CSV table of C-alpha atoms in Angstrom, one decimal:
chain,number,residue,atom,x,y,z
A,1,ILE,CA,-40.4,-10.2,24.8
A,2,LEU,CA,-37.1,-10.6,23.1
A,3,LYS,CA,-35.1,-10.0,26.2
A,4,ASN,CA,-37.2,-12.5,28.1
A,5,MET,CA,-36.7,-15.1,25.3
A,6,PHE,CA,-32.9,-14.8,25.3
A,7,ARG,CA,-32.5,-14.4,29.0
A,8,PRO,CA,-32.4,-18.2,29.5
A,9,ILE,CA,-29.6,-18.6,27.0
A,10,LYS,CA,-27.5,-15.8,28.5
A,11,THR,CA,-28.2,-17.1,32.0
A,12,THR,CA,-27.2,-20.7,30.9
A,13,LEU,CA,-24.0,-19.4,29.3
A,14,TYR,CA,-23.1,-17.4,32.5
A,15,ILE,CA,-23.8,-20.5,34.7
A,16,ILE,CA,-21.6,-22.7,32.4
A,17,ALA,CA,-18.8,-20.0,32.6
A,18,ILE,CA,-19.0,-20.0,36.4
A,19,ILE,CA,-19.0,-23.8,36.6
A,20,ALA,CA,-16.0,-23.9,34.3
A,21,ILE,CA,-14.1,-21.4,36.4
A,22,ALA,CA,-14.9,-23.3,39.6
A,23,ILE,CA,-13.8,-26.6,38.1
A,24,GLY,CA,-10.7,-25.1,36.7
A,25,ALA,CA,-9.8,-23.5,40.1
A,26,TYR,CA,-10.4,-26.8,41.8
A,27,LEU,CA,-8.2,-28.7,39.4
A,28,ILE,CA,-5.4,-26.1,39.6
A,29,PHE,CA,-5.4,-25.8,43.4
A,30,LYS,CA,-6.4,-29.3,44.6
A,31,PRO,CA,-3.5,-30.8,46.7
A,32,SER,CA,-1.9,-33.9,45.1
A,33,HIS,CA,1.6,-33.4,46.5
A,34,PRO,CA,2.9,-32.1,49.8
A,35,ALA,CA,2.4,-28.3,50.0
A,36,SER,CA,6.2,-27.8,50.5
A,37,GLN,CA,6.8,-28.6,46.8
A,38,TYR,CA,4.6,-25.8,45.4
A,39,LYS,CA,5.6,-22.4,44.5
A,40,MET,CA,2.8,-19.9,44.5
A,41,GLU,CA,2.7,-16.9,42.1
A,42,ASP,CA,0.1,-14.2,41.6
A,43,ALA,CA,-2.7,-15.1,39.3
A,44,HIS,CA,-3.4,-12.9,36.2
A,45,VAL,CA,-6.8,-12.8,34.7
A,46,LYS,CA,-6.6,-12.1,31.0
A,47,SER,CA,-10.3,-12.0,30.1
A,48,ILE,CA,-13.5,-12.9,31.8
A,49,THR,CA,-15.5,-12.5,28.6
A,50,GLY,CA,-13.5,-15.3,27.0
A,51,MET,CA,-15.7,-17.8,28.9
A,52,VAL,CA,-18.7,-16.8,26.9
A,53,ARG,CA,-17.0,-17.0,23.5
A,54,LEU,CA,-18.0,-19.2,20.7
A,55,CYS,CA,-14.8,-20.6,19.2
A,56,SER,CA,-15.6,-21.9,15.8
A,57,MET,CA,-12.2,-22.7,14.3
A,58,THR,CA,-8.6,-23.3,15.4
A,59,VAL,CA,-5.6,-23.1,13.0
A,60,ASP,CA,-2.2,-24.6,13.8
A,61,THR,CA,0.6,-23.5,11.5
A,62,GLU,CA,4.4,-23.6,11.3
A,63,THR,CA,6.0,-20.8,9.4
A,64,GLY,CA,9.3,-19.2,8.7
A,65,ILE,CA,10.0,-15.7,9.8
A,66,LYS,CA,12.3,-13.5,7.8
A,67,ASP,CA,12.4,-9.9,8.8
A,68,THR,CA,14.7,-7.0,9.6
A,69,ILE,CA,14.7,-4.4,12.4
A,70,ASN,CA,17.3,-1.6,13.1
A,71,GLY,CA,19.7,-3.1,10.6
A,72,LYS,CA,19.5,-6.6,12.1
A,73,ALA,CA,18.0,-9.5,10.2
A,74,ILE,CA,16.6,-12.8,11.4
A,75,PHE,CA,15.4,-16.0,9.9
A,76,ALA,CA,13.4,-18.2,12.3
A,77,ARG,CA,10.8,-21.0,12.5
A,78,GLU,CA,7.7,-20.6,14.6
A,79,ARG,CA,4.7,-22.8,15.4
A,80,LEU,CA,1.6,-20.8,16.0
A,81,HIS,CA,-1.9,-21.7,17.4
A,82,ALA,CA,-4.8,-19.4,16.3
A,83,THR,CA,-8.4,-19.4,17.3
A,84,ILE,CA,-11.2,-17.7,15.4
A,85,GLY,CA,-14.2,-16.9,17.7
A,86,TYR,CA,-17.1,-14.7,18.4
A,87,ASP,CA,-18.0,-12.9,21.7
A,88,LEU,CA,-21.5,-14.0,22.5
A,89,ASP,CA,-21.9,-10.9,24.7
A,90,ARG,CA,-21.7,-8.8,21.6
A,91,LEU,CA,-24.6,-10.6,19.7
A,92,LYS,CA,-27.0,-8.1,18.3
A,93,ILE,CA,-30.6,-9.4,18.9
A,94,GLU,CA,-33.6,-7.7,17.4
A,95,GLN,CA,-37.3,-8.6,17.3
A,96,HIS,CA,-39.4,-7.8,14.2
A,97,GLY,CA,-42.9,-9.2,14.2
A,98,ASP,CA,-42.7,-12.9,15.1
A,99,THR,CA,-39.1,-13.3,14.0
A,100,THR,CA,-36.0,-12.8,16.1
A,101,TYR,CA,-32.9,-11.6,14.2
A,102,VAL,CA,-29.5,-12.5,15.6
A,103,THR,CA,-26.4,-10.8,14.2
A,104,LEU,CA,-23.0,-12.2,14.8
A,105,PRO,CA,-20.3,-9.7,15.9
A,106,PRO,CA,-17.1,-9.4,14.0
A,107,GLU,CA,-14.7,-12.4,14.5
A,108,ARG,CA,-11.9,-12.2,16.9
A,109,ILE,CA,-8.6,-13.9,15.9
A,110,ASP,CA,-6.2,-14.7,18.7
A,111,ILE,CA,-2.7,-16.0,17.6
A,112,TYR,CA,-0.3,-17.4,20.2
A,113,GLU,CA,3.0,-19.2,20.0
A,114,SER,CA,2.6,-22.9,20.4
A,115,SER,CA,3.3,-24.2,23.9
A,116,SER,CA,5.1,-27.3,22.6
A,117,PRO,CA,8.8,-27.6,23.1
A,118,GLY,CA,10.9,-26.0,20.3
A,119,ALA,CA,8.0,-23.9,19.0
A,120,TYR,CA,10.3,-21.1,18.2
A,121,GLU,CA,13.8,-21.5,16.8
A,122,VAL,CA,16.2,-18.9,15.4
A,123,LEU,CA,17.9,-20.5,12.4
A,124,ASP,CA,20.0,-17.5,11.4
A,125,ALA,CA,20.5,-13.9,12.6
A,126,TRP,CA,22.9,-11.3,11.2
A,127,ASP,CA,23.8,-7.6,11.2
A,128,THR,CA,23.1,-6.1,7.8
A,129,LYS,CA,25.1,-2.9,8.5
A,130,ASN,CA,28.2,-4.1,10.3
A,131,THR,CA,29.6,-7.5,9.3
A,132,ILE,CA,32.8,-7.3,11.4
A,133,PHE,CA,31.4,-6.1,14.8
A,134,SER,CA,27.9,-7.5,14.3
A,135,ARG,CA,25.2,-6.7,16.8
A,136,THR,CA,22.7,-9.3,18.1
A,137,LEU,CA,19.0,-8.9,18.3
A,138,THR,CA,17.7,-7.8,21.6
A,139,ALA,CA,14.7,-9.5,23.2
A,140,ALA,CA,12.6,-6.4,22.6
A,141,GLU,CA,13.5,-6.4,18.9
A,142,GLU,CA,12.7,-10.1,18.6
A,143,ASN,CA,9.3,-9.5,20.2
A,144,ILE,CA,8.5,-6.7,17.7
A,145,LEU,CA,9.4,-9.0,14.8
A,146,LYS,CA,7.2,-11.8,16.3
A,147,ALA,CA,4.3,-9.3,16.6
A,148,ARG,CA,4.7,-8.2,13.0
A,149,TRP,CA,4.7,-11.9,12.0
A,150,ARG,CA,1.5,-12.5,13.9
A,151,GLN,CA,-0.1,-9.6,12.0
A,152,ARG,CA,1.0,-11.2,8.7
A,153,VAL,CA,-0.4,-14.6,9.8
A,154,ASP,CA,-3.7,-12.8,10.7
A,155,SER,CA,-3.8,-11.4,7.2
A,156,THR,CA,-3.1,-14.8,5.7
A,157,ILE,CA,-5.9,-16.4,7.7
A,158,ARG,CA,-8.3,-13.9,6.4
A,159,ALA,CA,-7.0,-14.2,2.8
A,160,LYS,CA,-7.3,-18.0,2.8
A,161,GLY,CA,-11.0,-17.8,3.7
A,162,TYR,CA,-10.7,-19.3,7.2
A,163,THR,CA,-12.8,-16.5,8.7
A,164,ALA,CA,-15.6,-17.2,6.3
A,165,HIS,CA,-15.5,-20.9,7.2
A,166,ALA,CA,-15.4,-20.1,10.9
A,167,ARG,CA,-18.4,-17.8,10.5
A,168,ARG,CA,-20.3,-20.6,8.8
A,169,ASN,CA,-19.4,-22.9,11.7
A,170,ALA,CA,-20.5,-20.3,14.2
A,171,VAL,CA,-23.9,-19.8,12.4
A,172,ALA,CA,-24.5,-23.6,12.5
A,173,THR,CA,-23.7,-23.8,16.2
A,174,LEU,CA,-25.8,-20.8,17.0
A,175,ALA,CA,-28.7,-22.1,14.9
A,176,SER,CA,-28.6,-25.4,16.9
A,177,MET,CA,-28.8,-23.4,20.1
A,178,LEU,CA,-31.7,-21.3,18.9
A,179,ARG,CA,-33.8,-24.2,17.7
A,180,THR,CA,-34.6,-25.0,21.3
A,181,LEU,CA,-36.4,-21.6,21.7
A,182,PRO,CA,-40.0,-21.0,20.5
A,183,GLY,CA,-40.7,-18.8,17.6
A,184,ASN,CA,-38.9,-18.0,14.3
A,185,TYR,CA,-35.3,-16.8,14.1
A,186,ALA,CA,-32.9,-15.6,11.5
A,187,ILE,CA,-29.1,-15.4,11.9
A,188,ILE,CA,-27.4,-12.5,10.1
A,189,HIS,CA,-23.8,-13.0,9.3
């Protein structure tokens, strides 16, 4: 009974995902200029399940990065865009008596560098071991420092209570979806 009751929701979500992909493909590939002006590159699919994800909060922040690696130091400014969401495919749904219990999965925090111009700027970099013949940061070292910083931003998002707020938003959104179904339900978060 439980599977039959939630099958329309899953089916609706999959249909919405397919429609969104089709519209996105149409908008990307529709010809608006002569074909000779286009340069085609291979497409890369990051995640299909992202289409059935409940995004309940976004966080935009600009922070300073101060860190060292291999005796080289950096001070930079970076604008980040973070989303806190829940994969609907991972909802746990159980039926007990006449009540359906829906449990939210753990949140997923995705943090990306902002796509706006000047989102990342190195303000100062120096070699802490050799001041005369100083070495510069390599791109690989800089990427390691950015990844470390994203982990710190993730910790800050959790410490400031943003994930709890996002969970409350997700519960409210999920509750409004479940109200359309017959029977009693409870959301466990």
